[in-house]
XYZ file of C-alpha atoms in Angstrom:
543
model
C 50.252 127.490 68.313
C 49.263 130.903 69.215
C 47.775 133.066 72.205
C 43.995 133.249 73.253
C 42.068 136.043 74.483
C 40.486 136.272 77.205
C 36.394 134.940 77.243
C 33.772 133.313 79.325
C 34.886 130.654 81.143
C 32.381 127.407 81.648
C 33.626 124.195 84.744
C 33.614 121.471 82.695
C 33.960 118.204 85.470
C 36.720 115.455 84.602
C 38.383 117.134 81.972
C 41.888 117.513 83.601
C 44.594 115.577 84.255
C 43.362 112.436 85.191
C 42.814 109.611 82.766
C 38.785 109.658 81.387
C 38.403 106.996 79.110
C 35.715 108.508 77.021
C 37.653 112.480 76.828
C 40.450 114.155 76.512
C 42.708 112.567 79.305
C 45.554 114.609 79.626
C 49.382 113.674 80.859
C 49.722 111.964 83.915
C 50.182 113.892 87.282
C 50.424 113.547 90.832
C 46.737 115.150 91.405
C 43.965 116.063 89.007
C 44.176 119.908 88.127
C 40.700 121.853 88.286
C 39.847 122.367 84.480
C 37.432 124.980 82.593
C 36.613 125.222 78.867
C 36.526 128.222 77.067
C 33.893 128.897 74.310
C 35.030 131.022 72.090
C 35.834 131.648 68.604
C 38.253 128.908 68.968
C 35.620 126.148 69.642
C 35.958 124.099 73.236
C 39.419 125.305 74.775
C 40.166 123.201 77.841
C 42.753 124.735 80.570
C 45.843 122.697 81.068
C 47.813 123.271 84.045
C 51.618 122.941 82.900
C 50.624 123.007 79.253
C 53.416 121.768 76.805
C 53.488 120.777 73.062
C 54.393 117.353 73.922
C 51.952 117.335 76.624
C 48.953 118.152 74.641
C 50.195 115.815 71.574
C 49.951 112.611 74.427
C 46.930 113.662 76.025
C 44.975 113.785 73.179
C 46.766 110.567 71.710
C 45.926 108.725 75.146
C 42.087 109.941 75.583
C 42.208 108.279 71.949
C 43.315 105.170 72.730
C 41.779 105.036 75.661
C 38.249 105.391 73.772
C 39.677 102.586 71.797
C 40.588 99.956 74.384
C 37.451 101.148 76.035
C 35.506 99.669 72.802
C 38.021 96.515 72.933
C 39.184 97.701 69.095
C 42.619 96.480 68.469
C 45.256 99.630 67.191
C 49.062 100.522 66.957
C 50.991 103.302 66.618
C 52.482 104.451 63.093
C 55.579 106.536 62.501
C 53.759 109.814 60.673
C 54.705 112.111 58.854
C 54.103 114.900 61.335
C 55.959 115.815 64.476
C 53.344 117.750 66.054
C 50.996 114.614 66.005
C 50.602 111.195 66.659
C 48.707 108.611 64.187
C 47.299 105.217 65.528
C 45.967 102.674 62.928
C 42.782 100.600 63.034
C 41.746 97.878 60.658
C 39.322 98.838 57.949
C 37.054 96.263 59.135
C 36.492 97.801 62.971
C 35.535 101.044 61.077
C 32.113 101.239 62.760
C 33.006 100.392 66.497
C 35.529 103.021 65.915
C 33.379 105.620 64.677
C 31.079 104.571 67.878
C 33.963 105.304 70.270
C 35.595 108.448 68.652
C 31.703 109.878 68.486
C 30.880 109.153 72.166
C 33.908 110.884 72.939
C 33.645 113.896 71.392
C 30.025 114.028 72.426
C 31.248 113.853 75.948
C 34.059 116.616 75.559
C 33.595 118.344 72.601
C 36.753 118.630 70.430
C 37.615 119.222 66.653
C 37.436 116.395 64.110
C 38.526 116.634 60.500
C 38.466 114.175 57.414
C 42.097 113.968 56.100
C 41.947 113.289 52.188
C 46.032 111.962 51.924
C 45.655 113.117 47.908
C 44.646 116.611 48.725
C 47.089 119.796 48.314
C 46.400 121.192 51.720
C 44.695 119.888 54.431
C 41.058 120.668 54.945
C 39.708 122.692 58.071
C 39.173 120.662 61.008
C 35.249 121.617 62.502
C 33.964 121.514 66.241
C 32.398 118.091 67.134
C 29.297 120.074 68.321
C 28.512 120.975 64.147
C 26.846 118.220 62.264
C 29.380 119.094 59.316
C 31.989 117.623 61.043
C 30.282 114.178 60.656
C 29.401 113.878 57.043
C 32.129 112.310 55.267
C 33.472 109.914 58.605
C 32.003 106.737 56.996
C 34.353 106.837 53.716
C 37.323 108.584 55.178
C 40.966 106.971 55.061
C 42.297 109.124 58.079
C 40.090 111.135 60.602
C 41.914 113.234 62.566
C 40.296 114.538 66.327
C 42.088 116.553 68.854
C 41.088 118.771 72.119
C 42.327 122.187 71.913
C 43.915 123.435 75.383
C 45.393 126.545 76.499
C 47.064 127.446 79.933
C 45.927 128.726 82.580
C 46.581 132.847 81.756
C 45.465 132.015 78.113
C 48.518 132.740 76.533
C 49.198 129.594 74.134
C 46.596 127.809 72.023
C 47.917 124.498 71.097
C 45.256 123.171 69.027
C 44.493 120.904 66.004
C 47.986 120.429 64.704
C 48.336 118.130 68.159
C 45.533 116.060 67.650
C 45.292 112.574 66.823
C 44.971 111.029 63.273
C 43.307 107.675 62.804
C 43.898 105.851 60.334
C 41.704 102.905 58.629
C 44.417 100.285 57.112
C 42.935 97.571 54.287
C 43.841 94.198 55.033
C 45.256 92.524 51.542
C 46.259 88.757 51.894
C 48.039 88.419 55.075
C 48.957 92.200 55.337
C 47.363 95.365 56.461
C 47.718 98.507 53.961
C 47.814 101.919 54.722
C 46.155 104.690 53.552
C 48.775 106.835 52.724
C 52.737 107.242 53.241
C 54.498 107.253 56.736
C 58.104 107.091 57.629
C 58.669 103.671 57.451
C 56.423 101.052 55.741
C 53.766 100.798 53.528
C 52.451 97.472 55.129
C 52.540 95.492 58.103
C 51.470 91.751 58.909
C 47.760 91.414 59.669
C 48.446 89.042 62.014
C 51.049 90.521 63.676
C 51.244 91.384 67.072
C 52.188 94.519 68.873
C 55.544 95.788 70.457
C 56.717 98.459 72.265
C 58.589 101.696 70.123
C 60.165 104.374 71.827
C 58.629 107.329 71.651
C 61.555 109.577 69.880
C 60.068 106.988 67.030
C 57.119 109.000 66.617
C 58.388 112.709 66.402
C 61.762 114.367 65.974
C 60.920 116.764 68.858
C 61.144 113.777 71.086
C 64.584 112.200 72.415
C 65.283 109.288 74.290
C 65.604 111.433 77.104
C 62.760 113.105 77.029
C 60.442 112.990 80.225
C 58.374 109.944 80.111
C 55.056 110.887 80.655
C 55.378 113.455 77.886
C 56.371 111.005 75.551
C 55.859 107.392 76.524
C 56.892 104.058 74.637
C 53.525 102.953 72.437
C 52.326 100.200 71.489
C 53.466 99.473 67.225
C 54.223 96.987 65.107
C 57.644 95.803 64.301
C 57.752 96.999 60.830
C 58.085 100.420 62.628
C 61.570 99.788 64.951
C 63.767 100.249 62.104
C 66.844 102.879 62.143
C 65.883 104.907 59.430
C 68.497 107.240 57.692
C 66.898 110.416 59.265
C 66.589 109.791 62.735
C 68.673 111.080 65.379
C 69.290 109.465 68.450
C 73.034 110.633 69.426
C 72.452 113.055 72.906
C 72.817 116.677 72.382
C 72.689 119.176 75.440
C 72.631 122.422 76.136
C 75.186 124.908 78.197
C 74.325 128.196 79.254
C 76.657 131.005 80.419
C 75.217 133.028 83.087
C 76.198 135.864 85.443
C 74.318 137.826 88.094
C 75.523 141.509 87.506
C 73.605 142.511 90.764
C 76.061 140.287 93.162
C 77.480 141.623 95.805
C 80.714 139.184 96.137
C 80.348 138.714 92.153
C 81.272 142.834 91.994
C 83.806 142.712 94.533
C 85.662 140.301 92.399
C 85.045 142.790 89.181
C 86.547 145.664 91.443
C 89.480 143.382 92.188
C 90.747 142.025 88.947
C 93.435 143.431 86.911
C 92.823 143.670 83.438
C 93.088 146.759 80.985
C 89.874 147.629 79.393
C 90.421 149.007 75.873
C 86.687 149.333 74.981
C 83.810 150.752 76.460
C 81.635 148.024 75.416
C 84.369 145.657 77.148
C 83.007 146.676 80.520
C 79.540 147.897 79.782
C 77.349 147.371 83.086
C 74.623 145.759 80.512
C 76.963 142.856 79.697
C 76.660 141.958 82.830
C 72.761 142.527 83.825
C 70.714 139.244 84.869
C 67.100 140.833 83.518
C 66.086 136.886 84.179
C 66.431 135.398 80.780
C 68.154 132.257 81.815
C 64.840 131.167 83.809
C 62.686 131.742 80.465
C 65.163 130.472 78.120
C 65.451 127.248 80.289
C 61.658 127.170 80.223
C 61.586 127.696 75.869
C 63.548 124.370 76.013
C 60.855 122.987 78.179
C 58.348 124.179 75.680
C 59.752 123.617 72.220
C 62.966 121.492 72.565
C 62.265 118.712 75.066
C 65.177 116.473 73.168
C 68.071 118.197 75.109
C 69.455 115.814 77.166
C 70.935 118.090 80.221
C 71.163 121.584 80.385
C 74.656 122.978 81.955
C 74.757 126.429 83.432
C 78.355 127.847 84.179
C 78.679 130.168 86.423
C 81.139 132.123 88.411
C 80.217 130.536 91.591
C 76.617 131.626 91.239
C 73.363 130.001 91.343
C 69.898 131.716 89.957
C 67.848 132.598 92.948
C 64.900 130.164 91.085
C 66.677 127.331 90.535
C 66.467 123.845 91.793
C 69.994 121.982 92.404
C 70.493 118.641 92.107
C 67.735 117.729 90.239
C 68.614 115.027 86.798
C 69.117 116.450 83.858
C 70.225 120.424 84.732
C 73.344 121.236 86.942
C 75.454 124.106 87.468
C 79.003 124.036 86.063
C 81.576 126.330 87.965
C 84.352 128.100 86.198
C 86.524 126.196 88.424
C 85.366 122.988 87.498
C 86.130 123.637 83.474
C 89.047 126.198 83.366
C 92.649 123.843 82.863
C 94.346 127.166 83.662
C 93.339 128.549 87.419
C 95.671 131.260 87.158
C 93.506 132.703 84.509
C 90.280 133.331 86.932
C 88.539 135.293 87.790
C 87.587 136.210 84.458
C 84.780 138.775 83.560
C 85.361 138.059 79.580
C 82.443 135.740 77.900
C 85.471 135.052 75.047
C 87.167 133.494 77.771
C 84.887 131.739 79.476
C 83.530 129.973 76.332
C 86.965 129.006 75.497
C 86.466 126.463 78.336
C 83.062 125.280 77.662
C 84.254 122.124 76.286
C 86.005 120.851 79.807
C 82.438 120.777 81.254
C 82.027 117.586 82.960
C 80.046 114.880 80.973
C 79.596 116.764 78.072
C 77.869 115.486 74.979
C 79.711 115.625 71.810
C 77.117 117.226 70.570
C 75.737 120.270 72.338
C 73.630 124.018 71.795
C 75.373 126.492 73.286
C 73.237 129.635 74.466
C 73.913 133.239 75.703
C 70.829 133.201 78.569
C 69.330 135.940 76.003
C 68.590 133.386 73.518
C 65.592 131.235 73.348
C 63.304 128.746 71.474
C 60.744 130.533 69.793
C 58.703 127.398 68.859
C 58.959 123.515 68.676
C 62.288 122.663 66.615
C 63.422 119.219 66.299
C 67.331 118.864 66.609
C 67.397 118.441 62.982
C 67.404 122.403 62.362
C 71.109 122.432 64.418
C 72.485 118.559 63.205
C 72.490 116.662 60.331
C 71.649 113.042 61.195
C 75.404 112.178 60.713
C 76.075 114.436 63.581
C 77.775 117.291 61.098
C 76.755 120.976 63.055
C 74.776 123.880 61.491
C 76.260 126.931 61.879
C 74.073 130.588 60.972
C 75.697 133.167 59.003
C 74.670 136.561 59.199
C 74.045 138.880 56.551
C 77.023 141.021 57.704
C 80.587 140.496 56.976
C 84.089 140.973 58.707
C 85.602 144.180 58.123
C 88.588 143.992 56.012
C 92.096 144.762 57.484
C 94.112 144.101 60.587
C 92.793 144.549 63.948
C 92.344 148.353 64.827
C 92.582 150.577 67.776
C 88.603 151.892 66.434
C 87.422 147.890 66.118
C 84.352 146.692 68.392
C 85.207 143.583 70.098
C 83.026 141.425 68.260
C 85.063 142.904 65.045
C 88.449 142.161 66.451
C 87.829 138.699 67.505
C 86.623 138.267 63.859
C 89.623 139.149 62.350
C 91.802 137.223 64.852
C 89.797 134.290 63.908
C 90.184 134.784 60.033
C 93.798 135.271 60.178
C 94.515 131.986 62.320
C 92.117 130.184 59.898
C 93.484 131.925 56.955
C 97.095 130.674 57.978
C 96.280 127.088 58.952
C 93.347 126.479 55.877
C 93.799 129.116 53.144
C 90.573 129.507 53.456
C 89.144 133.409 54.472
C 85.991 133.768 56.246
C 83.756 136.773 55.487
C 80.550 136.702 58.125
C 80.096 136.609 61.362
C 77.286 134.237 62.986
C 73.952 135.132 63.927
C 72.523 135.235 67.471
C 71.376 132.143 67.178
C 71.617 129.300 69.587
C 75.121 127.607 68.555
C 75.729 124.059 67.238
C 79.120 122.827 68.288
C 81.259 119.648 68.720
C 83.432 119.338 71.745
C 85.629 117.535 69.640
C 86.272 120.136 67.449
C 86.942 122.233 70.275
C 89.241 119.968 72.051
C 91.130 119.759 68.764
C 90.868 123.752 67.839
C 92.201 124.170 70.887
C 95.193 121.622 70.387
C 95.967 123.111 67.277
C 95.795 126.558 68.536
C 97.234 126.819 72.005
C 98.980 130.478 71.981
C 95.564 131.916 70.873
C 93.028 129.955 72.748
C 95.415 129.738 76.272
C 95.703 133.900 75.672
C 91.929 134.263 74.954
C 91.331 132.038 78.165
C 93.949 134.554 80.484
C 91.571 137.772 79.201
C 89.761 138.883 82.366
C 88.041 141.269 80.262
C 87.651 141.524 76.297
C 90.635 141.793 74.569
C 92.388 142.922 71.029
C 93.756 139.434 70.603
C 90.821 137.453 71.966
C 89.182 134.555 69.993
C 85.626 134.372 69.640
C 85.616 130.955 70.631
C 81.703 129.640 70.079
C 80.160 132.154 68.153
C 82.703 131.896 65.194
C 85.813 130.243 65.600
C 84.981 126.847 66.639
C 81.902 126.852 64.003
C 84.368 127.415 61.439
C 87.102 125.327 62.591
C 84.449 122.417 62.302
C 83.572 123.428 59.002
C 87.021 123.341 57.055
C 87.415 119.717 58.984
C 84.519 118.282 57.977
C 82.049 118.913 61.179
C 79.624 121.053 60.166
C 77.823 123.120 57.088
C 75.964 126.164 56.831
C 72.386 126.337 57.692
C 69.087 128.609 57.924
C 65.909 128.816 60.258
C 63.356 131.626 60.995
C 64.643 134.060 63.624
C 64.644 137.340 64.988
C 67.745 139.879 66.788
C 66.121 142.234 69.031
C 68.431 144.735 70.691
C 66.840 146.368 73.747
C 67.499 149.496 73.472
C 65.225 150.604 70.573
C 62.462 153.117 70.971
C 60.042 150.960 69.616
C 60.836 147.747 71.889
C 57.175 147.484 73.141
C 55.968 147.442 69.374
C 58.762 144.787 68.477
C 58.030 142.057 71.403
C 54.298 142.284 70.462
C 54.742 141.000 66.939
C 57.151 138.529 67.864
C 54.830 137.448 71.251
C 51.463 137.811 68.690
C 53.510 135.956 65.793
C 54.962 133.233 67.163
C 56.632 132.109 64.134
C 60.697 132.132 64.568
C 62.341 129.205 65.447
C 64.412 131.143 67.725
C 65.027 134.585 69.129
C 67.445 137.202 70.800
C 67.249 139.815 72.929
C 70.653 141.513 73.061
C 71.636 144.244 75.392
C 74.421 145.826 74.965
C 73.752 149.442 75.173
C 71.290 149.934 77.495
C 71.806 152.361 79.865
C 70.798 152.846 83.729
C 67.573 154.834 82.924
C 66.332 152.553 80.033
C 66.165 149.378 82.031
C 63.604 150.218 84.612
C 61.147 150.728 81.769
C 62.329 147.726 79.720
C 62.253 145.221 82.511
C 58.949 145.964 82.738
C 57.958 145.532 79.352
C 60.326 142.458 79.580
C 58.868 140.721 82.310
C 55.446 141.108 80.824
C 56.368 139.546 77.091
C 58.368 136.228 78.640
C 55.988 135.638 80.914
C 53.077 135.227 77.850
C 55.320 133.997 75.873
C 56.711 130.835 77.847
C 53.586 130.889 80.621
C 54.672 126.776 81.513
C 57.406 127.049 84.277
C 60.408 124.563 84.062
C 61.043 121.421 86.121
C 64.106 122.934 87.444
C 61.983 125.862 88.961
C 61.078 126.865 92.864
């Protein structure tokens, strides 16, 4: 996956999103998008309207099999290796009239093809249908793999061979059919068997069984391939947002009005409370790159994002009145506080990401980077550590929650923790909430009553909980590519174009904290400009 630059742009007729039997159909939609191909560099580039991962991993996988049923060649789905992919299998036998089909496809809409050896080190190169190299070594090859590369509309994401389908030839020996190399689940299946349907969360990890259906239907498999295997995960997990609009009128008026001493300057910092319209692109990364959350919850001090859709399944808006147990305690201006709660939310999975809406997905992730298939968390340690010492007058907020939550952990456990957590999206159990804050109830009810940050808050999420799951059983420490970018830094432009031109962390951050009044003119600028290349596919809960 990475961006495309800009070239000559070619109408190429019927290759949108409407079902073409002998190209690259794409996922179904209410109309047929217009559609161009770029020749480039890249090879044939075809422009996909709402372009996702998952979206170009079934559209090539249907134009496929549609080739195939189109040739009458019998074929099921295998559980690969690969979560970017899909694999369908063909008997040995049908080898020509499969050659036939994939051919007249790709002579149709010219893709990418490449011969798979399963004994090689590395993969070889896939080449452009339209080169006669391409076709060489297709009549002794265990597993072809083809794909159509497709970028959106603004050319900012390339999602190419990596999303293609493989194909491969099984043997038949006796009464079964062999394959040609390792999967995730069997090394045969009966030859005379017949076909079923598998979900679809049976074919990658980046799929869920909530996961929009026409971006991952059920295929057609063989039995052999419905088992439960000891690495899937099918438990829900969702996500929950905190969000605030800075620039409310009503939302300010409440500010003015609440009673609460301040003790830091970062406490009350205008920048904790900007809306620079992260939540919208964040909400879109999980669109993109983590289409297994199950609902997405956004609480909210009575506020709803001026771009959002309500009512629609699988994101709603959860109000601090709906999760706080204490009303006396709002309105509250403290994120401590207000993450205290999240585990009240209404229909919560027990399993769940919890974001600031400056996080985001950086690239597709299955759920497996944040749970073990057990269900035990991952929690991020950062390279820093906890200063030593009681809480001080001179301590940053994020330092004196930190020690609170080492001394209550200390005193329960015997245990000392040393690091905070990284800004990365965090793994949690709402029952290790629920019973953190049973076992706790001085601490977490007077973290809850802070309007603002406090010298005896918790850090609820971002440390607390994670640990308290850890020294009962819950969760382990983990790792995964990622970047913290604070805002204000003089060389912020420079910084968002290697992540935008990289594209290689599993997840990102950009904090603001510091900025002041005069920076954020220019960095909403150079803001708008990076999220909008770097998640160009809008949400389903957009306007």
């Amino acid at each position: 996956m990475t961006a495309v630059s800009e070239h000559a742009v070619q109408q190429v007729p019927g290759a949108g999103g409407g079902r073409v039997p002998s190209g690259p159909a794409a996922a179904p939609r209410p109309a047929e998008p217009s559609a161009t191909t770029l020749t480039a560099e890249h090879g044939d580039v075809y422009v996909e309207p709402g372009l996702t991962p998952l979206g170009a991993r079934e559209a090539n996988r249907s134009a496929l099999a549609a080739l195939l049923d189109t040739a009458g060649i019998a074929h099921f789905a295998v559980r690969g290796t690969s979560d970017h992919g899909t694999v369908v299998a063909v008997a040995e036998e049908d080898r020509e009239r499969v050659l036939a089909a994939v051919f007249r496809g790709l002579s149709q809409y010219p893709g990418h093809l490449g011969v798979v050896d399963p004994d090689a080190p590395r993969p070889a190169r896939p080449v452009s249908s339209r080169d006669p190299r391409a076709w060489r070594e297709v009549s002794a090859a265990r597993v072809l793999q083809a794909s159509w590369s497709r970028t959106d509309p603004d050319r900012h994401l390339l999602l190419g061979h990596e999303y293609g389908c493989a194909i491969e030839f099984w043997q038949r020996h006796g009464t079964h059919l062999v394959a040609p190399r390792a999967n995730r689940a069997t090394w045969a299946v009966a030859a005379e068997g017949g076909n079923v349907l598998g979900a679809a969360r049976l074919f990658s990890r980046f799929v869920s069984d909530w996961t929009p259906r026409h971006l991952a239907p059920a295929l057609a498999t063989r039995p052999e391939f419905l088992v439960h295997c000891a690495d899937d995960i099918a438990f829900p997990v969702d996500a929950v947002y905190t969000w605030v609009d800075g620039n409310d009128p009503a939302w300010q008026r409440r500010k003015a009005q609440a009673k609460g001493e301040v003790y830091h300057a970062e406490s009350a910092s205008d920048a904790r409370f900007i809306s620079r319209d992260e939540l919208r692109y964040s909400v879109r990364s999980l669109h993109l790159f983590a289409p297994w959350i199950r609902n997405v919850h956004i609480v909210t001090d009575d506020q709803v994002p001026e771009w959002l859709v309500e009512g629609l399944p699988g994101c709603r808006i959860a109000t601090h009145r709906e999760i706080f147990r204490n009303p006396d305690d709002l309105p509250t201006f403290n994120s401590h506080s207000i993450e205290s709660q999240l585990h009240h939310i209404d229909g919560l999975a027990e399993h769940f990401l919890y974001f600031n809406d400056d996080m985001f997905i950086g690239r597709p992730v299955a759920p497996h980077a944040f749970f073990t298939p057990s269900g035990t968390a991952r929690y991020f340690p950062s390279r820093n550590r906890i200063p030593q010492g009681p809480v001080a007058p001179t301590d940053s907020p994020v330092d004196a929650a930190c020690k609170n939550n080492r001394a209550l952990l200390e005193e329960r456990f015997g245990r000392v923790i040393t690091q905070p957590m990284e800004h990365i999206p965090y793994a949690l159990r709402r029952s290790a909430m629920e019973d953190a804050e049973r076992d706790f109830p001085e601490a977490w009810a007077r973290t809850s009553a802070s309007r603002f940050r406090a010298m005896t808050d918790l850090s609820p999420t971002s440390s607390f909980a994670l640990y308290y799951a850890a020294l009962t059983g819950r969760a382990q420490p983990g790792s995964m590519p990622f970047t913290y970018l604070q805002l204000a830094v003089p060389d912020l432009a420079d910084r968002l174009g290697r992540l935008l031109d990289g594209r290689d962390q599993d997840s990102f951050c950009l904090n603001d904290a510091f900025s002041t009044p005069e920076d954020i003119e220019a960095q909403q600028e150079l803001l708008d400009g990076f999220l909008n290349a770097y998640f160009p596919t809008p949400s389903p809960y957009e306007r």
